[in-house]
């Protein structure tokens, strides 16, 4: 049974909504050709600020497929010759337009495959579900203070490599401090703040820290705690979160990285949750 409340965020739909509104305004004010050309420019702009930037921040190369899909769609919308009124001649397809359309379909199919495989999905909700898997309801015991959650004996550079891997597969974003690495799980919809807010306050979020002397600590934000359907036993939840990431670290250090994804996929959330 799911421990988290249903995700009702619409952050991911905002770019599509803005694009549609701009397209319709230009369509009625100027005309179809200008509307399609403008929409093409907007789509290419989205490729730059969303897909390429996401790749830069995460080092997840699958975002480049999303970028190429958007760029080829944008080029197609700019190149297509649209009739100025309904009932006019059909749109003409030049060789360049047909080439752009072919690559649009190619990258679209590739992107659909990656989406179904959850390669572009931030996995923070799966992390929160797994941490709460065996945690029972308890009295209101939430505290802002980090809780100790175990120990490891991995080196500083092993832990940094581990954090970078979790970043690449969109599980957590790592922040390296002088004496520890702090891993912040990122849910779908929450990535926009991480990606675009200059003064991102990661210490106010849910995080798991691995001190370079071996201590593991967990902080769960009030927002994430209240996202559970019930009041869970807080100390047990923090301990469970710490054990989950120690297990992930063990998998990584042993070369069993695929088992991290197996654990996340076992939650069976939707591709956009």
mmCIF file of C-alpha atoms in Angstrom:
data_model
loop_
_atom_site.group_PDB
_atom_site.id
_atom_site.type_symbol
_atom_site.label_atom_id
_atom_site.label_comp_id
_atom_site.label_asym_id
_atom_site.label_seq_id
_atom_site.Cartn_x
_atom_site.Cartn_y
_atom_site.Cartn_z
ATOM 1 C CA UNK A 1 0.000 0.000 0.000
ATOM 2 C CA UNK A 2 1.276 3.466 -0.884
ATOM 3 C CA UNK A 3 2.442 5.518 2.084
ATOM 4 C CA UNK A 4 2.585 8.844 0.209
ATOM 5 C CA UNK A 5 -0.361 10.990 -0.778
ATOM 6 C CA UNK A 6 -1.169 11.196 -4.489
ATOM 7 C CA UNK A 7 0.997 13.579 -6.493
ATOM 8 C CA UNK A 8 -1.227 16.371 -7.831
ATOM 9 C CA UNK A 9 1.471 18.807 -8.940
ATOM 10 C CA UNK A 10 1.187 20.397 -12.382
ATOM 11 C CA UNK A 11 4.639 22.009 -12.553
ATOM 12 C CA UNK A 12 5.637 19.870 -15.516
ATOM 13 C CA UNK A 13 2.626 21.047 -17.514
ATOM 14 C CA UNK A 14 3.361 24.764 -17.154
ATOM 15 C CA UNK A 15 5.677 25.038 -20.212
ATOM 16 C CA UNK A 16 3.083 23.278 -22.409
ATOM 17 C CA UNK A 17 0.315 25.539 -21.098
ATOM 18 C CA UNK A 18 2.365 28.693 -21.735
ATOM 19 C CA UNK A 19 3.265 27.494 -25.249
ATOM 20 C CA UNK A 20 -0.371 26.770 -26.084
ATOM 21 C CA UNK A 21 -1.543 30.175 -24.885
ATOM 22 C CA UNK A 22 1.159 32.005 -26.883
ATOM 23 C CA UNK A 23 0.419 29.900 -29.977
ATOM 24 C CA UNK A 24 -3.327 30.629 -29.850
ATOM 25 C CA UNK A 25 -2.807 34.352 -29.259
ATOM 26 C CA UNK A 26 -0.492 34.709 -32.272
ATOM 27 C CA UNK A 27 -2.747 32.460 -34.360
ATOM 28 C CA UNK A 28 -5.734 34.759 -33.867
ATOM 29 C CA UNK A 29 -3.821 38.049 -33.938
ATOM 30 C CA UNK A 30 -1.243 37.490 -36.718
ATOM 31 C CA UNK A 31 -1.978 34.208 -38.463
ATOM 32 C CA UNK A 32 -1.053 30.508 -38.744
ATOM 33 C CA UNK A 33 2.427 30.905 -40.245
ATOM 34 C CA UNK A 34 3.604 33.273 -37.536
ATOM 35 C CA UNK A 35 1.995 31.079 -34.865
ATOM 36 C CA UNK A 36 3.785 27.926 -36.036
ATOM 37 C CA UNK A 37 7.100 29.766 -36.444
ATOM 38 C CA UNK A 38 6.829 31.258 -32.962
ATOM 39 C CA UNK A 39 5.916 27.893 -31.446
ATOM 40 C CA UNK A 40 8.972 26.398 -33.158
ATOM 41 C CA UNK A 41 11.193 29.044 -31.592
ATOM 42 C CA UNK A 42 9.647 28.424 -28.163
ATOM 43 C CA UNK A 43 10.230 24.668 -28.463
ATOM 44 C CA UNK A 44 13.901 25.180 -29.365
ATOM 45 C CA UNK A 45 14.209 27.585 -26.416
ATOM 46 C CA UNK A 46 12.751 24.884 -24.149
ATOM 47 C CA UNK A 47 15.369 22.450 -25.449
ATOM 48 C CA UNK A 48 18.079 24.849 -24.300
ATOM 49 C CA UNK A 49 16.715 25.834 -20.885
ATOM 50 C CA UNK A 50 15.202 22.494 -19.884
ATOM 51 C CA UNK A 51 16.861 19.544 -21.599
ATOM 52 C CA UNK A 52 20.421 20.840 -22.067
ATOM 53 C CA UNK A 53 20.435 22.432 -18.618
ATOM 54 C CA UNK A 54 19.120 19.234 -17.047
ATOM 55 C CA UNK A 55 21.924 17.320 -18.761
ATOM 56 C CA UNK A 56 24.488 19.838 -17.499
ATOM 57 C CA UNK A 57 23.222 19.600 -13.918
ATOM 58 C CA UNK A 58 22.753 15.819 -13.782
ATOM 59 C CA UNK A 59 25.215 14.432 -16.358
ATOM 60 C CA UNK A 60 22.359 12.162 -17.482
ATOM 61 C CA UNK A 61 22.946 11.820 -21.233
ATOM 62 C CA UNK A 62 19.353 10.748 -21.852
ATOM 63 C CA UNK A 63 18.352 14.407 -21.564
ATOM 64 C CA UNK A 64 20.240 14.997 -24.817
ATOM 65 C CA UNK A 65 17.670 12.818 -26.599
ATOM 66 C CA UNK A 66 14.936 15.053 -25.201
ATOM 67 C CA UNK A 67 16.871 18.096 -26.425
ATOM 68 C CA UNK A 68 17.273 16.688 -29.933
ATOM 69 C CA UNK A 69 13.590 15.765 -30.047
ATOM 70 C CA UNK A 70 12.585 19.328 -29.160
ATOM 71 C CA UNK A 71 15.093 20.882 -31.562
ATOM 72 C CA UNK A 72 13.909 18.804 -34.528
ATOM 73 C CA UNK A 73 10.282 19.580 -33.651
ATOM 74 C CA UNK A 74 11.131 23.284 -33.459
ATOM 75 C CA UNK A 75 12.930 23.220 -36.801
ATOM 76 C CA UNK A 76 9.972 21.439 -38.404
ATOM 77 C CA UNK A 77 7.526 24.039 -37.071
ATOM 78 C CA UNK A 78 9.710 26.857 -38.382
ATOM 79 C CA UNK A 79 10.243 25.319 -41.826
ATOM 80 C CA UNK A 80 6.706 24.150 -42.573
ATOM 81 C CA UNK A 81 4.746 26.321 -45.008
ATOM 82 C CA UNK A 82 1.293 26.725 -43.434
ATOM 83 C CA UNK A 83 -1.727 28.028 -45.421
ATOM 84 C CA UNK A 84 -3.018 31.388 -44.234
ATOM 85 C CA UNK A 85 -6.609 30.193 -43.884
ATOM 86 C CA UNK A 86 -8.590 27.033 -43.368
ATOM 87 C CA UNK A 87 -9.507 25.257 -46.567
ATOM 88 C CA UNK A 88 -6.456 26.613 -48.384
ATOM 89 C CA UNK A 89 -3.740 24.496 -50.017
ATOM 90 C CA UNK A 90 -2.189 21.744 -47.935
ATOM 91 C CA UNK A 91 1.080 22.557 -46.139
ATOM 92 C CA UNK A 92 4.071 22.099 -48.409
ATOM 93 C CA UNK A 93 6.911 19.830 -47.332
ATOM 94 C CA UNK A 94 10.346 20.691 -48.668
ATOM 95 C CA UNK A 95 13.266 18.291 -48.444
ATOM 96 C CA UNK A 96 14.460 20.114 -45.313
ATOM 97 C CA UNK A 97 10.999 19.851 -43.738
ATOM 98 C CA UNK A 98 10.776 16.132 -44.487
ATOM 99 C CA UNK A 99 14.255 15.580 -43.022
ATOM 100 C CA UNK A 100 13.325 17.442 -39.848
ATOM 101 C CA UNK A 101 10.091 15.433 -39.595
ATOM 102 C CA UNK A 102 11.970 12.143 -40.027
ATOM 103 C CA UNK A 103 14.391 12.981 -37.219
ATOM 104 C CA UNK A 104 11.469 14.212 -35.090
ATOM 105 C CA UNK A 105 9.832 10.780 -35.348
ATOM 106 C CA UNK A 106 13.138 9.018 -34.715
ATOM 107 C CA UNK A 107 13.947 10.995 -31.572
ATOM 108 C CA UNK A 108 10.289 10.832 -30.499
ATOM 109 C CA UNK A 109 10.326 7.037 -30.519
ATOM 110 C CA UNK A 110 13.657 7.012 -28.678
ATOM 111 C CA UNK A 111 12.313 9.469 -26.113
ATOM 112 C CA UNK A 112 9.149 7.400 -25.608
ATOM 113 C CA UNK A 113 11.309 4.339 -24.933
ATOM 114 C CA UNK A 114 13.436 6.219 -22.394
ATOM 115 C CA UNK A 115 10.317 7.604 -20.726
ATOM 116 C CA UNK A 116 8.764 4.155 -20.371
ATOM 117 C CA UNK A 117 12.056 2.886 -18.897
ATOM 118 C CA UNK A 118 11.991 5.805 -16.408
ATOM 119 C CA UNK A 119 15.376 7.067 -17.571
ATOM 120 C CA UNK A 120 14.216 10.705 -17.365
ATOM 121 C CA UNK A 121 12.245 10.372 -14.131
ATOM 122 C CA UNK A 122 13.393 11.858 -10.839
ATOM 123 C CA UNK A 123 13.104 9.063 -8.276
ATOM 124 C CA UNK A 124 12.543 10.942 -5.018
ATOM 125 C CA UNK A 125 9.030 9.580 -4.480
ATOM 126 C CA UNK A 126 10.317 6.015 -4.784
ATOM 127 C CA UNK A 127 12.974 6.844 -2.174
ATOM 128 C CA UNK A 128 10.352 8.193 0.231
ATOM 129 C CA UNK A 129 8.113 5.162 -0.337
ATOM 130 C CA UNK A 130 10.948 2.675 0.201
ATOM 131 C CA UNK A 131 12.055 4.433 3.386
ATOM 132 C CA UNK A 132 8.527 4.174 4.792
ATOM 133 C CA UNK A 133 7.923 0.599 3.608
ATOM 134 C CA UNK A 134 8.065 -1.060 7.044
ATOM 135 C CA UNK A 135 7.472 2.037 9.190
ATOM 136 C CA UNK A 136 4.285 1.941 11.221
ATOM 137 C CA UNK A 137 2.066 4.819 12.272
ATOM 138 C CA UNK A 138 3.225 6.454 15.476
ATOM 139 C CA UNK A 139 2.593 9.463 17.690
ATOM 140 C CA UNK A 140 3.461 12.922 16.381
ATOM 141 C CA UNK A 141 7.210 12.891 16.859
ATOM 142 C CA UNK A 142 8.551 15.044 14.030
ATOM 143 C CA UNK A 143 11.680 17.085 14.706
ATOM 144 C CA UNK A 144 13.754 19.317 12.470
ATOM 145 C CA UNK A 145 16.942 17.937 13.977
ATOM 146 C CA UNK A 146 18.935 15.424 11.912
ATOM 147 C CA UNK A 147 18.912 11.916 13.329
ATOM 148 C CA UNK A 148 21.848 9.450 13.396
ATOM 149 C CA UNK A 149 21.119 6.529 11.085
ATOM 150 C CA UNK A 150 24.133 4.238 10.931
ATOM 151 C CA UNK A 151 27.775 3.997 9.935
ATOM 152 C CA UNK A 152 29.872 3.147 6.885
ATOM 153 C CA UNK A 153 33.588 2.637 6.278
ATOM 154 C CA UNK A 154 33.881 3.969 2.724
ATOM 155 C CA UNK A 155 36.444 6.547 1.685
ATOM 156 C CA UNK A 156 35.676 10.146 0.813
ATOM 157 C CA UNK A 157 36.234 9.588 -2.889
ATOM 158 C CA UNK A 158 34.148 6.406 -2.945
ATOM 159 C CA UNK A 159 31.268 8.345 -1.404
ATOM 160 C CA UNK A 160 31.666 11.201 -3.882
ATOM 161 C CA UNK A 161 31.577 8.708 -6.762
ATOM 162 C CA UNK A 162 28.468 7.141 -5.219
ATOM 163 C CA UNK A 163 26.781 10.542 -4.960
ATOM 164 C CA UNK A 164 27.607 11.373 -8.563
ATOM 165 C CA UNK A 165 26.097 8.066 -9.678
ATOM 166 C CA UNK A 166 22.859 8.785 -7.787
ATOM 167 C CA UNK A 167 22.797 12.196 -9.463
ATOM 168 C CA UNK A 168 23.216 10.629 -12.888
ATOM 169 C CA UNK A 169 20.296 8.224 -12.391
ATOM 170 C CA UNK A 170 18.152 11.060 -10.935
ATOM 171 C CA UNK A 171 17.796 9.634 -7.427
ATOM 172 C CA UNK A 172 19.540 12.385 -5.459
ATOM 173 C CA UNK A 173 21.545 15.524 -6.020
ATOM 174 C CA UNK A 174 24.816 15.526 -4.056
ATOM 175 C CA UNK A 175 26.263 18.537 -2.247
ATOM 176 C CA UNK A 176 29.870 18.134 -1.132
ATOM 177 C CA UNK A 177 30.860 19.877 2.085
ATOM 178 C CA UNK A 178 34.208 19.935 3.847
ATOM 179 C CA UNK A 179 33.551 16.890 6.024
ATOM 180 C CA UNK A 180 30.657 15.112 4.352
ATOM 181 C CA UNK A 181 28.507 14.579 1.276
ATOM 182 C CA UNK A 182 24.824 15.473 1.508
ATOM 183 C CA UNK A 183 22.385 13.601 -0.762
ATOM 184 C CA UNK A 184 19.040 15.297 -1.474
ATOM 185 C CA UNK A 185 16.337 13.039 -2.989
ATOM 186 C CA UNK A 186 14.499 14.850 -5.799
ATOM 187 C CA UNK A 187 10.844 14.169 -6.604
ATOM 188 C CA UNK A 188 9.237 14.790 -9.973
ATOM 189 C CA UNK A 189 8.144 18.424 -9.992
ATOM 190 C CA UNK A 190 10.679 19.435 -7.342
ATOM 191 C CA UNK A 191 13.538 19.404 -9.848
ATOM 192 C CA UNK A 192 12.633 22.873 -11.130
ATOM 193 C CA UNK A 193 13.618 24.515 -7.843
ATOM 194 C CA UNK A 194 16.853 22.518 -7.791
ATOM 195 C CA UNK A 195 17.686 23.362 -11.401
ATOM 196 C CA UNK A 196 16.773 27.036 -11.533
ATOM 197 C CA UNK A 197 16.801 28.545 -8.031
ATOM 198 C CA UNK A 198 20.200 30.232 -7.508
ATOM 199 C CA UNK A 199 20.070 30.095 -3.697
ATOM 200 C CA UNK A 200 18.719 26.557 -3.412
ATOM 201 C CA UNK A 201 18.590 25.766 0.313
ATOM 202 C CA UNK A 202 19.364 22.066 0.268
ATOM 203 C CA UNK A 203 19.714 21.806 4.047
ATOM 204 C CA UNK A 204 16.020 22.645 4.455
ATOM 205 C CA UNK A 205 15.104 19.640 2.290
ATOM 206 C CA UNK A 206 15.102 15.951 3.066
ATOM 207 C CA UNK A 207 18.700 14.750 2.967
ATOM 208 C CA UNK A 208 21.004 11.897 3.867
ATOM 209 C CA UNK A 209 24.569 12.775 4.821
ATOM 210 C CA UNK A 210 27.605 10.509 4.776
ATOM 211 C CA UNK A 211 30.360 11.979 6.931
ATOM 212 C CA UNK A 212 33.838 11.176 5.685
ATOM 213 C CA UNK A 213 34.570 9.685 9.117
ATOM 214 C CA UNK A 214 31.786 7.109 8.631
ATOM 215 C CA UNK A 215 28.703 8.564 10.336
ATOM 216 C CA UNK A 216 25.371 8.602 8.473
ATOM 217 C CA UNK A 217 22.652 11.119 9.380
ATOM 218 C CA UNK A 218 19.166 11.780 8.041
ATOM 219 C CA UNK A 219 17.031 14.909 7.947
ATOM 220 C CA UNK A 220 13.436 14.715 6.722
ATOM 221 C CA UNK A 221 11.747 18.010 5.912
ATOM 222 C CA UNK A 222 8.359 18.798 7.402
ATOM 223 C CA UNK A 223 6.947 19.135 3.883
ATOM 224 C CA UNK A 224 8.020 15.603 2.992
ATOM 225 C CA UNK A 225 6.888 14.208 6.346
ATOM 226 C CA UNK A 226 3.431 15.721 5.865
ATOM 227 C CA UNK A 227 3.330 14.205 2.380
ATOM 228 C CA UNK A 228 2.781 10.820 4.017
ATOM 229 C CA UNK A 229 -0.842 9.811 4.502
ATOM 230 C CA UNK A 230 -0.301 9.037 8.174
ATOM 231 C CA UNK A 231 1.931 10.243 10.995
ATOM 232 C CA UNK A 232 4.758 7.720 10.866
ATOM 233 C CA UNK A 233 7.111 6.890 13.723
ATOM 234 C CA UNK A 234 9.720 9.522 12.974
ATOM 235 C CA UNK A 235 12.858 7.956 14.454
ATOM 236 C CA UNK A 236 12.067 4.685 12.706
ATOM 237 C CA UNK A 237 11.504 6.547 9.428
ATOM 238 C CA UNK A 238 14.892 8.275 9.673
ATOM 239 C CA UNK A 239 16.606 5.013 10.590
ATOM 240 C CA UNK A 240 14.929 3.287 7.647
ATOM 241 C CA UNK A 241 16.007 6.061 5.268
ATOM 242 C CA UNK A 242 19.602 5.774 6.480
ATOM 243 C CA UNK A 243 19.629 1.992 6.093
ATOM 244 C CA UNK A 244 18.190 2.326 2.582
ATOM 245 C CA UNK A 245 21.057 4.569 1.469
ATOM 246 C CA UNK A 246 23.679 2.497 3.237
ATOM 247 C CA UNK A 247 22.283 -0.468 1.269
ATOM 248 C CA UNK A 248 22.472 1.589 -1.939
ATOM 249 C CA UNK A 249 26.087 2.458 -1.098
ATOM 250 C CA UNK A 250 26.888 -1.220 -0.486
ATOM 251 C CA UNK A 251 25.358 -2.139 -3.853
ATOM 252 C CA UNK A 252 27.387 0.568 -5.588
ATOM 253 C CA UNK A 253 30.692 -0.325 -3.950
ATOM 254 C CA UNK A 254 30.221 -4.024 -4.815
ATOM 255 C CA UNK A 255 29.514 -3.185 -8.448
ATOM 256 C CA UNK A 256 25.821 -4.156 -8.192
ATOM 257 C CA UNK A 257 24.520 -0.771 -9.324
ATOM 258 C CA UNK A 258 21.614 -2.351 -11.168
ATOM 259 C CA UNK A 259 20.182 -3.483 -7.826
ATOM 260 C CA UNK A 260 19.665 0.150 -6.814
ATOM 261 C CA UNK A 261 17.349 0.620 -9.781
ATOM 262 C CA UNK A 262 15.703 -2.735 -9.088
ATOM 263 C CA UNK A 263 14.802 -1.558 -5.588
ATOM 264 C CA UNK A 264 13.440 1.733 -6.909
ATOM 265 C CA UNK A 265 11.451 0.031 -9.668
ATOM 266 C CA UNK A 266 9.917 -2.364 -7.138
ATOM 267 C CA UNK A 267 7.750 0.523 -5.906
ATOM 268 C CA UNK A 268 5.999 0.562 -9.312
ATOM 269 C CA UNK A 269 5.061 4.227 -9.414
ATOM 270 C CA UNK A 270 3.892 5.776 -12.666
ATOM 271 C CA UNK A 271 6.359 7.343 -15.091
ATOM 272 C CA UNK A 272 5.277 10.877 -14.187
ATOM 273 C CA UNK A 273 4.851 10.435 -10.407
#
